[in-house]
XYZ file of C-alpha atoms in Angstrom:
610
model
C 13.474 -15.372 -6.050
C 10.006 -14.180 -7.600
C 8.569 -16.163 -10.173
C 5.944 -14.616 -12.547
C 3.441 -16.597 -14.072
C 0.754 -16.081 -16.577
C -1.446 -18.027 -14.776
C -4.246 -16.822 -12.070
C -1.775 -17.203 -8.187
C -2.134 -20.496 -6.897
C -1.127 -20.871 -3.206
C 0.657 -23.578 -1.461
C 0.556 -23.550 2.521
C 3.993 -25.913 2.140
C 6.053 -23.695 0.151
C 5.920 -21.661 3.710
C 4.523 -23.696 6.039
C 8.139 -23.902 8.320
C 7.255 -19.525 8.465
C 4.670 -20.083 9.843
C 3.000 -18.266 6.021
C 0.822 -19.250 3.829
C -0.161 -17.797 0.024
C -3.738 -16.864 -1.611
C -5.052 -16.895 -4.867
C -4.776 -13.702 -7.162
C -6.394 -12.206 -10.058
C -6.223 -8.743 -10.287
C -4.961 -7.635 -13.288
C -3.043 -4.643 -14.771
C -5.410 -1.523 -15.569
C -5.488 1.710 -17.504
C -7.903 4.057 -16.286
C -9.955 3.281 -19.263
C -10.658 -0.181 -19.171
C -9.350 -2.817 -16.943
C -6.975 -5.800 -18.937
C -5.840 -8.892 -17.518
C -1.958 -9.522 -17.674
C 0.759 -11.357 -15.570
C 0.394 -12.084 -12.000
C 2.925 -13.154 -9.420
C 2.856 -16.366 -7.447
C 1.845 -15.171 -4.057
C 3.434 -18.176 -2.166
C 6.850 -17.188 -3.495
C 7.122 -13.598 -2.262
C 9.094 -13.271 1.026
C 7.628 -10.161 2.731
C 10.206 -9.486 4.928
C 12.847 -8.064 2.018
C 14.400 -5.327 2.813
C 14.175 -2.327 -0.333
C 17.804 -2.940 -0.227
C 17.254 -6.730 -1.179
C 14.512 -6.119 -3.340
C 16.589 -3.300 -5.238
C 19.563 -5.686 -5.463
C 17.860 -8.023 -7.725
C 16.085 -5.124 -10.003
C 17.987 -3.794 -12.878
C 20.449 -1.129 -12.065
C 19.675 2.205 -11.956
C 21.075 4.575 -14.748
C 23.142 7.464 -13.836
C 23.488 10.232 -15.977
C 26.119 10.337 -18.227
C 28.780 13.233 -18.885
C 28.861 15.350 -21.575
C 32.278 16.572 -22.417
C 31.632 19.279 -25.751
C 31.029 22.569 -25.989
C 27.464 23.587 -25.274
C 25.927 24.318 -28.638
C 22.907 26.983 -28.201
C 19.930 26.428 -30.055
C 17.628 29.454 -29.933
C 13.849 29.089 -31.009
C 12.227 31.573 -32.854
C 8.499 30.845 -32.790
C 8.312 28.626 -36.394
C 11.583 28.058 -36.537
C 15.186 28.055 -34.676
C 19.067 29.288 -35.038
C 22.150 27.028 -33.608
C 25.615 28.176 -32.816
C 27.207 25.077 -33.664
C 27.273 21.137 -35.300
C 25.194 18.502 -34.439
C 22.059 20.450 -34.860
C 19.575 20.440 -38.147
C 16.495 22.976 -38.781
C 13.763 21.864 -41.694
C 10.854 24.157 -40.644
C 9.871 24.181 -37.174
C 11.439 20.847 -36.510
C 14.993 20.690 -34.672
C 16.739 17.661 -35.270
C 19.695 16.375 -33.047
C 22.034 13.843 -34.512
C 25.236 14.285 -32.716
C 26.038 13.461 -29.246
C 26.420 16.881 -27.017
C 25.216 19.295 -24.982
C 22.548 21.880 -26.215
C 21.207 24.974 -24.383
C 17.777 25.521 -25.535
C 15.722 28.895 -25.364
C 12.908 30.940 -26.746
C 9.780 29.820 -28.212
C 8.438 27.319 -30.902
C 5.727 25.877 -32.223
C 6.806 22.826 -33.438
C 9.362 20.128 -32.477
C 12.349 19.123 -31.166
C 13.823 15.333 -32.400
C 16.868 13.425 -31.341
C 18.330 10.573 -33.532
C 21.613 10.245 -32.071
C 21.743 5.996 -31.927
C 24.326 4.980 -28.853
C 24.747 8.824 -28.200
C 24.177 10.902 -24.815
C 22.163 13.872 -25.507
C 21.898 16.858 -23.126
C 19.148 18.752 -23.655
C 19.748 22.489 -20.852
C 16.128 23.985 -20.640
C 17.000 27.744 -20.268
C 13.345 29.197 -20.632
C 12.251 26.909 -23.047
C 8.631 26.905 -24.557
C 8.264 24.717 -26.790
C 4.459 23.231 -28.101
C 3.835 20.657 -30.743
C 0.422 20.150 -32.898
C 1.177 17.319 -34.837
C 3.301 14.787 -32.227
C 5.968 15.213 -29.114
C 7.640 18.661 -28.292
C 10.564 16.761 -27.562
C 11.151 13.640 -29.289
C 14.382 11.491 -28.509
C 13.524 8.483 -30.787
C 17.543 7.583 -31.326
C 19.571 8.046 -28.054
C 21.083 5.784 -25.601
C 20.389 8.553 -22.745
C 18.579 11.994 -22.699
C 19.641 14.125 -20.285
C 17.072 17.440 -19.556
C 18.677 19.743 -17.464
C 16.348 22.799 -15.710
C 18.434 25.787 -16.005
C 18.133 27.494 -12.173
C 16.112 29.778 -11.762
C 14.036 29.299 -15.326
C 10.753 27.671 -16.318
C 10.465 25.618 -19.532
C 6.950 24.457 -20.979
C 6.416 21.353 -23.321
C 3.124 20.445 -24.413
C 2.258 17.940 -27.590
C -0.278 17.036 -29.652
C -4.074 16.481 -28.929
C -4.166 12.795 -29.741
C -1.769 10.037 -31.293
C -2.609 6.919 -34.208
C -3.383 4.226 -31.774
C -0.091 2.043 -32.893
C 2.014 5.109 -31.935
C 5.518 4.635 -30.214
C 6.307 8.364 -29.855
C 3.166 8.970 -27.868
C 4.310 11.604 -24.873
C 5.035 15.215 -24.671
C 8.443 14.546 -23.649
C 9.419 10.925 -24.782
C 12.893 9.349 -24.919
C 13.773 5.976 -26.363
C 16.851 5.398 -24.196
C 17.060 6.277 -20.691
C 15.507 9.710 -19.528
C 17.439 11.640 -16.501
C 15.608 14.915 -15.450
C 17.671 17.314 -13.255
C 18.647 20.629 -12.747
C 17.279 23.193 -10.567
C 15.036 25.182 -12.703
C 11.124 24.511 -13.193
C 9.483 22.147 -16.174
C 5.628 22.207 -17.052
C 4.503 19.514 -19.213
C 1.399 18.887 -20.559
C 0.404 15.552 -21.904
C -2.727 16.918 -24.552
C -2.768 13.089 -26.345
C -1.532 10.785 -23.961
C 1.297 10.779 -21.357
C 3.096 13.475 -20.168
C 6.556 12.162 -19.384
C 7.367 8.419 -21.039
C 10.777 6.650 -21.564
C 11.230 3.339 -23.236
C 13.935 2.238 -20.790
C 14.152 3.530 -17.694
C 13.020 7.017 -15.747
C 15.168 8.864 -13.023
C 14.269 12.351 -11.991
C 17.322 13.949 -9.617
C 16.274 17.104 -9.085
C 13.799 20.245 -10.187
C 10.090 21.209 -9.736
C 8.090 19.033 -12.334
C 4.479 19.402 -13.060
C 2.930 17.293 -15.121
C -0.883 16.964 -16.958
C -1.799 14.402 -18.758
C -4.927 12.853 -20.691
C -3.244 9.290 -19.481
C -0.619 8.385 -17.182
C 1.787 11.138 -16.341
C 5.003 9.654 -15.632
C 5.666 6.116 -17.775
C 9.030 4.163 -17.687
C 8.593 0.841 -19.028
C 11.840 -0.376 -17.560
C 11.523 1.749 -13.846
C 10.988 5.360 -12.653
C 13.059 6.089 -9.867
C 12.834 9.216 -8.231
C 16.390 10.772 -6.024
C 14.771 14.376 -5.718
C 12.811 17.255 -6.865
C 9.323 18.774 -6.803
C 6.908 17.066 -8.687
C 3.019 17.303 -9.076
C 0.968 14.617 -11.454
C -2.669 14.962 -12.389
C -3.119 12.058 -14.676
C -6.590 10.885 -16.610
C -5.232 7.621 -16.431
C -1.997 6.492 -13.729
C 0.142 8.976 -12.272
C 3.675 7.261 -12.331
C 4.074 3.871 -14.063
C 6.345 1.498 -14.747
C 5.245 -1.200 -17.698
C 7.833 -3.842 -18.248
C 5.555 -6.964 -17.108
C 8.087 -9.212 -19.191
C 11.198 -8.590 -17.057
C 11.454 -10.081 -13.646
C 14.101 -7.308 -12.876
C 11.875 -3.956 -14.478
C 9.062 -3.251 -14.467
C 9.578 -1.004 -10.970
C 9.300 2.340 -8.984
C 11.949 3.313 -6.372
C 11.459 6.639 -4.165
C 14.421 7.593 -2.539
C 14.256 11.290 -2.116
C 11.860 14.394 -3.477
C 8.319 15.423 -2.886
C 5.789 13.794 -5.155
C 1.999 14.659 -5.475
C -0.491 12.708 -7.255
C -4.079 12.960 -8.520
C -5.091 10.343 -10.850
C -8.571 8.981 -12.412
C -6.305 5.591 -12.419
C -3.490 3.972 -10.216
C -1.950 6.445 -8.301
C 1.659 4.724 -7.959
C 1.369 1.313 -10.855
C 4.532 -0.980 -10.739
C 4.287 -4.371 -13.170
C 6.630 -5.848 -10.443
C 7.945 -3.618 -7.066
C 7.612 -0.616 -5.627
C 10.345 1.015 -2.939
C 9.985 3.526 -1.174
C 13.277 4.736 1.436
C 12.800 8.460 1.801
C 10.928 11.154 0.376
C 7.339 12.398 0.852
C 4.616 11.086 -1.459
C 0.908 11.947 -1.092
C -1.654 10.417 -3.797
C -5.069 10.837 -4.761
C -7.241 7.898 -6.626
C -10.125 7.624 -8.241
C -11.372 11.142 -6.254
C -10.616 9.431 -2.944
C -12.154 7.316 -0.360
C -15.281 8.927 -0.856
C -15.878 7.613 -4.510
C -17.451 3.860 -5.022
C -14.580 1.697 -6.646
C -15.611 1.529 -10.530
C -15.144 -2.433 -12.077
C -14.178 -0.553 -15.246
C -10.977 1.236 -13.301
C -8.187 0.557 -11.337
C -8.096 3.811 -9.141
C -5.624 2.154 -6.409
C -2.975 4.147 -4.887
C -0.051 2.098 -4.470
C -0.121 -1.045 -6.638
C 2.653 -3.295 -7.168
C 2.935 -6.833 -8.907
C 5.120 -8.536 -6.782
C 6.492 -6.497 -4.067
C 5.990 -2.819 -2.224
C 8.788 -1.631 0.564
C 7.735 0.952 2.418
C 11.118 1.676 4.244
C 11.093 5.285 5.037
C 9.733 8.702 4.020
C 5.929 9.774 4.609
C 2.944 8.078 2.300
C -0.641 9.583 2.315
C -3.399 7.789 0.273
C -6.398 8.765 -0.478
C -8.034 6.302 -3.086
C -11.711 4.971 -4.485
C -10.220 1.500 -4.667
C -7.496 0.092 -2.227
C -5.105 2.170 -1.247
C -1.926 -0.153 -0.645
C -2.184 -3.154 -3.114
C 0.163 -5.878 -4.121
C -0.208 -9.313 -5.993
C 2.384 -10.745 -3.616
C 3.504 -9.146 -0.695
C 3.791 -6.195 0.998
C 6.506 -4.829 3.654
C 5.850 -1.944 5.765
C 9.588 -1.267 7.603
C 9.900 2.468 8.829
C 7.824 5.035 6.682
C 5.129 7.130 8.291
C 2.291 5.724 5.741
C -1.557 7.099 6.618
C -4.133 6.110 3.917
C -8.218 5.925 3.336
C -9.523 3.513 1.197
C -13.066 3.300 -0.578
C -12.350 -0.634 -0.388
C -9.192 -2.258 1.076
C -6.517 0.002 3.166
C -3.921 -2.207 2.204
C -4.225 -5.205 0.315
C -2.097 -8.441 -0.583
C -2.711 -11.312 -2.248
C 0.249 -13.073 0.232
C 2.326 -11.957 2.814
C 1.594 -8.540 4.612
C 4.848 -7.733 7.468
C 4.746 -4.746 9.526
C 8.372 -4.347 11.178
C 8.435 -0.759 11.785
C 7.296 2.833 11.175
C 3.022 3.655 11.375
C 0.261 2.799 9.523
C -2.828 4.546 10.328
C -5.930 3.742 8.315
C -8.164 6.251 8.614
C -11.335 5.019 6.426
C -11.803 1.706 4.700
C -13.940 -1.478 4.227
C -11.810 -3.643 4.957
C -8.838 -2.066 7.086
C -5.559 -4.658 6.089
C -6.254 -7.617 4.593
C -3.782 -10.235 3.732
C -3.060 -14.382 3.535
C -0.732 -14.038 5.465
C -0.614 -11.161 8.430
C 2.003 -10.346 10.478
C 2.857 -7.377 12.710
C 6.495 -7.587 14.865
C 6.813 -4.097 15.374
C 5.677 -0.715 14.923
C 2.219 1.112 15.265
C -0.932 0.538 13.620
C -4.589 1.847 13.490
C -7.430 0.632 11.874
C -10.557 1.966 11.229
C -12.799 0.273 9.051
C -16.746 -0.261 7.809
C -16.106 -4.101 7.419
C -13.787 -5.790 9.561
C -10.419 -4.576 10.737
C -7.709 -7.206 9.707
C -9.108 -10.132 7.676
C -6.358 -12.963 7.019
C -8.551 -14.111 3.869
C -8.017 -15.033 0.337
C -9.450 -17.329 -2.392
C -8.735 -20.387 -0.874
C -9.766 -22.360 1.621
C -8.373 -25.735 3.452
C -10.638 -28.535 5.136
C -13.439 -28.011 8.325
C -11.142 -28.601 11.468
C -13.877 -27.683 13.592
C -12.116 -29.665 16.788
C -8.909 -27.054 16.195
C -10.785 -23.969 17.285
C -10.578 -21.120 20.279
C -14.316 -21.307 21.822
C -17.611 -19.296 20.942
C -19.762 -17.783 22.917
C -21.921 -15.072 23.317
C -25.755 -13.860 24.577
C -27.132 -13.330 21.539
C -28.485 -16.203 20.319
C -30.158 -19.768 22.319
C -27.747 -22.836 22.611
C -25.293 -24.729 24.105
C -21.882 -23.814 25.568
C -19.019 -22.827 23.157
C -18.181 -24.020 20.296
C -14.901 -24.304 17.910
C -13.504 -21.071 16.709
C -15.747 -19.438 13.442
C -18.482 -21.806 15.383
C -17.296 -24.677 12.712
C -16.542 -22.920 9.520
C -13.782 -23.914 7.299
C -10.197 -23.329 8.032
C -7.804 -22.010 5.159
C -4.431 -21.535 4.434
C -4.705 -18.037 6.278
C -3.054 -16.636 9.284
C -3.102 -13.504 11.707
C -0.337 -13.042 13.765
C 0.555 -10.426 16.408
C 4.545 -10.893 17.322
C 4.725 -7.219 18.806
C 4.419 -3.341 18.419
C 0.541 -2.171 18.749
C -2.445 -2.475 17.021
C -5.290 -0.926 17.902
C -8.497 -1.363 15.557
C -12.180 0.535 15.104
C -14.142 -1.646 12.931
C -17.874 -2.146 12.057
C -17.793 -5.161 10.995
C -15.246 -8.112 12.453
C -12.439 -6.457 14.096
C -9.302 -9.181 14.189
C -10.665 -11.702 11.549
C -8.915 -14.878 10.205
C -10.544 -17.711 7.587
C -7.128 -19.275 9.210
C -5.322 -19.298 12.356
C -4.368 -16.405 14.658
C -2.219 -16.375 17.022
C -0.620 -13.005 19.618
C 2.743 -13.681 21.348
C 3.178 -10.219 22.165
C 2.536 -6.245 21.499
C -0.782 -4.601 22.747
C -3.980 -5.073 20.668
C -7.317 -3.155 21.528
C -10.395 -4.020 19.409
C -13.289 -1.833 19.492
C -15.287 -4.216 18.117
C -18.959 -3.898 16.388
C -22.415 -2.907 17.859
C -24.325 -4.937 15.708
C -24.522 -8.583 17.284
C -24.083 -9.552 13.240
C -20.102 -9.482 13.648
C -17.700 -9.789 16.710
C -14.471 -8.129 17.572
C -12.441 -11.748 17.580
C -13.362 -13.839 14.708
C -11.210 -16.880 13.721
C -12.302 -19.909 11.916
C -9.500 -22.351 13.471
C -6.710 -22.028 16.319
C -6.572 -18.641 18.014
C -3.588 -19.148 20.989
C -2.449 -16.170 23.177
C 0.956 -16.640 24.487
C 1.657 -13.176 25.502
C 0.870 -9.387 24.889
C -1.839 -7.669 26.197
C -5.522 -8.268 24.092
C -8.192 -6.250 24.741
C -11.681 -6.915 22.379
C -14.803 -4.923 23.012
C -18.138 -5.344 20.984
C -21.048 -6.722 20.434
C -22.243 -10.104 22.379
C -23.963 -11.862 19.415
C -20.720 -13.634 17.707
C -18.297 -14.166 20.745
C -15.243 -15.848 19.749
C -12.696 -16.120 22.583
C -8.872 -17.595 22.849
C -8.008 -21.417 22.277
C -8.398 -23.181 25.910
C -4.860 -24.267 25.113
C -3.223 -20.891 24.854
C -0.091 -20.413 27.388
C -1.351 -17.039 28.597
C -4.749 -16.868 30.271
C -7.798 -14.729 29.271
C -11.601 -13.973 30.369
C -14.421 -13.279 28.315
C -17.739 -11.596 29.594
C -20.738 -11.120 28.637
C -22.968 -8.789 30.294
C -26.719 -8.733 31.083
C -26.796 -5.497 28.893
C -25.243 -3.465 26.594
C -23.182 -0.557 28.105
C -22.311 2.793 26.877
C -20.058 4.214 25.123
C -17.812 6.704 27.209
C -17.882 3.877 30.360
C -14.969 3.038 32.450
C -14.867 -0.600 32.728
C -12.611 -2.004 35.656
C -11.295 -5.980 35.577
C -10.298 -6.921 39.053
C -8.566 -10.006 40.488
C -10.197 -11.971 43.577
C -7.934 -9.767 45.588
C -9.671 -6.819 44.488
C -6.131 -5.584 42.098
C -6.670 -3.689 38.883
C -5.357 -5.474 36.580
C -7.268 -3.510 33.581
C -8.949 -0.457 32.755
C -10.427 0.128 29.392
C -12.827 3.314 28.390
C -15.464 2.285 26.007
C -15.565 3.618 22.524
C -19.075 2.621 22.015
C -21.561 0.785 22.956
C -19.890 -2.911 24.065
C -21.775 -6.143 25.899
C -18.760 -8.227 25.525
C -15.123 -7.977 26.558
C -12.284 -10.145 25.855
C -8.769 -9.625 28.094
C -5.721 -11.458 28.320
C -2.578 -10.346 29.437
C 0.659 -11.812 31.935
C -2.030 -10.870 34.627
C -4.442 -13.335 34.170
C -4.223 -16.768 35.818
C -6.396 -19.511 33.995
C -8.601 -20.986 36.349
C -8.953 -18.003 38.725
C -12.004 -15.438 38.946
C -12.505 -12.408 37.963
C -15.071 -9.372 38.093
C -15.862 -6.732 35.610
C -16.759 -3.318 37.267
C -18.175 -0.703 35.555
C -16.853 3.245 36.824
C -13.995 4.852 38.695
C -11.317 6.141 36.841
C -8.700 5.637 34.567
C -5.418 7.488 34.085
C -2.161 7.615 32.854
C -1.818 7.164 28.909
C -4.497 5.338 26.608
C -3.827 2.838 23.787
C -7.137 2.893 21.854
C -8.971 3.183 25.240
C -6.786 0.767 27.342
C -5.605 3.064 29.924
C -2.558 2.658 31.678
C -3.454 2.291 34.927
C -7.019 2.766 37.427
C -8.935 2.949 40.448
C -12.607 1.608 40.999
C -13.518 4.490 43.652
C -17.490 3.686 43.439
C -17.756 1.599 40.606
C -20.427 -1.159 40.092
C -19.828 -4.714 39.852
C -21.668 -6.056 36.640
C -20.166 -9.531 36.002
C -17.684 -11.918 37.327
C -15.574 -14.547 35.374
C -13.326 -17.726 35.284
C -10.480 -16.709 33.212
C -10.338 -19.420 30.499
C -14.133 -20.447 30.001
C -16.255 -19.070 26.960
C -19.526 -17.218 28.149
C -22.494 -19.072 28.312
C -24.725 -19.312 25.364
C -23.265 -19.637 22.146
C -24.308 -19.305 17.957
C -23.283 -21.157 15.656
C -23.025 -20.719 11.631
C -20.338 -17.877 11.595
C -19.974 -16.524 8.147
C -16.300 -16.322 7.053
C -14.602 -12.851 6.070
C -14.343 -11.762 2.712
């Protein structure tokens, strides 16, 4: 169940505290590319993030089909200021062409002026055969009476709409194509629209487009359904001045989504690329979106220029996603559920975002550029692939809330960079919230700058691979978790800087070693960890420059010593630099270990993550 409240989030670590989850506060709002409004938010704690789209489609309204029509096709034929039709149902005054009966029309030829449909409880088909049709004082088509309007693209035609160059600012008719009931696009012809006032394509109920190349321009969001827009198939290209595809409905628990099930959609937006009140689903199809102008572009505070952004839920379930956005490129007020789609974004802030639960199941995720790679309350990978690269830190299992100090709950710190004692509790003592990271399976390697595997929480890897290449700058660490941080299984393998050394709980099930060296090595070195017998049992290739590496995997025995050698060689396959196998040839000893002891030295005063 999702519960929507008109309140800021609240979290409580109870509500999913047998998940092993916990919420975060929220209070992003809703935002038009003009100015950014606050509106309903979703209770993070109450969004399960493992939902299948099939789940989450269950409980959304229905999806229309297209209705029948059953008459003879009546042609209406423009004539530039005016029109001719072949049959009833049809009315000219002028250049306006008013529908009233329900039917099928075949539309052609040129005008400059409008076509209206009041036809209450009727289904209108409207066949574009060539159609051009441009309006200076409102809508070129207007269905303001209909129960459903039906635009078929005749094959192998292109049809033009485009509409006034502004609106009153209380107008309901406010789109170059705009339909009261629900809107079905299909057909295999081609449709320009051009949105001169305000939207390009807007329905009052709900949106489906089956089939046909669409292009759209608009002066504000392209494609609007205030009930859903759900896309089956077709070609369709949005360049919006405000969001690209939206669905409004924020007073429905059921509306208010997007569902991609088929097509190929292209998006470049000064807002939202992708703006669902509630869910977005995505099973199949290719999407790619621009935001804002891209990763490049500072995130405004006056615009939301994300490029997926849900209010409760998004389902990425199959299909390819590409994001390239000025503000976060994944975002959701509740959860998010990455389970099979090939999805590759870059992010001037966030890669992916969510106020609660963020589950990766299956598929790829590859962030190419970000601040902060994936940042949730609640983190959890069980399968798949993921890469991170990131300014800021990695993954950060943050949020606006945080619990009491458990310092005595902690993995150990340690590190050469600043004077002290031995280690201390994980995040060196800072508070621990209602935040987790955890690593179940499927691999995870991460490039960051600043912390690479962050929690304000717990963390906790029971399986999968994870490679870190942590920072340079002794100002962050590659492990950074402010309570427990256990290792049970998996391999882990966290390279960076020596300053902020945060290593496994003592407690953890599978053992681990942490050195520090004497000195910073180089990027490009082959770093060999041997066993007193002299066995490989790791080989890792630097990134960059590293003075501290973290390793635990089935092959380390707690207690038992260790030595770090720097050259020989490394072969077979590499997971972010962990190669699969090795051989020290000539390579120089630089440090040995006792697999489950901190390094010496230690700081304390961690900051938390953002």
């Amino acid at each position: 169940m999702r519960l929507r409240k008109k309140v800021v989030a609240a979290v409580s670590s109870l509500v999913l505290a047998t998940a092993m989850l916990a919420g975060c506060s929220s209070s992003d709002a809703t935002t038009a590319a003009t100015e950014v409004a606050a509106t309903s938010t979703v209770d993070a704690s109450t969004v399960d993030g493992t939902q299948s789209a099939e789940t989450v489609l269950a409980a959304d309204k229905s999806v229309h089909t297209a209705s029948a029509t059953t008459s003879d096709t009546v042609s209406i034929e423009l004539t530039g200021d005016s029109a001719t039709a072949s049959g009833d149902g049809v009315t000219v005054d002028g250049n306006t062409v008013t529908i009233t009966a329900a039917g099928t029309y075949r539309v052609s030829g040129e005008l400059a002026g409008q076509i209206v449909v009041n036809a209450p409880d009727a289904t209108v088909t409207l066949i574009l055969d060539g159609a051009e049709i441009s309006s200076s004082t409102g809508a070129a088509i207007a269905a303001t009476e209909v129960d459903q309007l039906i635009v078929s693209l005749a094959d192998g035609t292109t049809s033009t709409l485009s509409d006034a160059s502004s609106y009153a600012e209380d107008a309901d008719v406010n789109a170059a194509l705009f339909s009261a009931g629900d809107l079905t696009i299909t057909g295999d012809g081609k449709l320009t629209v051009t949105g001169n006032g305000n939207d390009g394509i807007a329905g009052k109920d709900g949106v489906l487009i089956e089939s046909g190349t669409i292009t759209v321009t608009a002066e504000d969001d392209g494609l609007r359904g205030k009930d859903y827009v759900a896309v089956s198939g077709g070609t369709i290209t949005v360049t919006a001045g405000g969001d690209g595809i939206k669905a409004d409905n924020d007073e429905d628990t059921d509306a208010g989504f997007v569902s991609v099930s088929g097509g190929t959609i292209t998006v470049t937006s000064a807002g939202d690329g992708v703006d669902a009140a509630t869910d977005i689903v995505v099973t199949k199809g290719t999407i790619a979106i621009t935001a804002g102008g891209g990763h490049a572009v500072k995130p405004s505070d006056d615009v939301s220029a994300k490029g997926l952004k849900s209010g409760v839920i998004t389902v990425l379930e199959g299909g390819t996603v590409t994001v390239d956005s000025s503000d976060d490129a994944v975002h959701t007020d509740g959860a998010v559920h990455f389970n099979g789609a090939k999805v590759t974004v870059a992010s001037g802030d966030d890669g992916v975002h969510a106020e609660g639960q963020q589950i990766i199941d299956a598929g790829s995720l590859e962030v190419t550029s970000a601040v902060e790679g994936l940042e949730a309350a609640v983190f959890v990978l069980n399968d798949g692939t993921v890469h991170v690269v990131s300014s800021d830190d990695g993954i950060n299992g943050a949020g606006g809330t945080t619990g009491t100090d458990t310092a005595d709950q902690g993995g150990q710190q340690g590190g050469g960079g600043f004077p002290g004692g031995g280690g201390g509790p994980g995040g060196g003592g800072e508070e621990v919230g209602d935040f987790s990271v955890t690593i179940n399976g499927g691999t995870l390697v991460i490039d960051s700058n600043g912390d690479g595997l962050d929690s304000n929480g717990v963390a906790s890897i029971t399986g999968g691979t994870v490679v870190v290449n942590g920072p340079e700058g002794n100002g962050n660490g590659a492990l950074d978790v402010n309570g427990s941080f256990t290792v049970s299984g998996g391999t882990l393998l966290a390279a960076g800087s020596a300053g902020m050394v945060v290593t496994p709980s003592t407690d953890s099930e599978q053992g681990w070693i942490s050195a520090t060296l004497d000195s910073a090595i180089a990027a490009g070195t082959t770093v060999q960890i041997t066993d007193s017998d002299g066995t490989v049992v790791a080989t890792y290739v630097t990134g960059k420059s590293v003075q501290n590496i973290t390793f635990s995997s089935s092959k380390i025995t707690s207690g038992e010593s260790y030595t770090i050698h720097t050259g020989g060689t490394a072969t077979g396959a590499s997971t972010g630099g962990l190669a699969a196998s090795g051989s020290l040839g000539s390579a120089v000893k630089v440090a040995t270990v006792t697999a489950g002891q901190a390094p010496a030295g230690g700081g304390q005063g961690r900051r938390g993550g953002r």
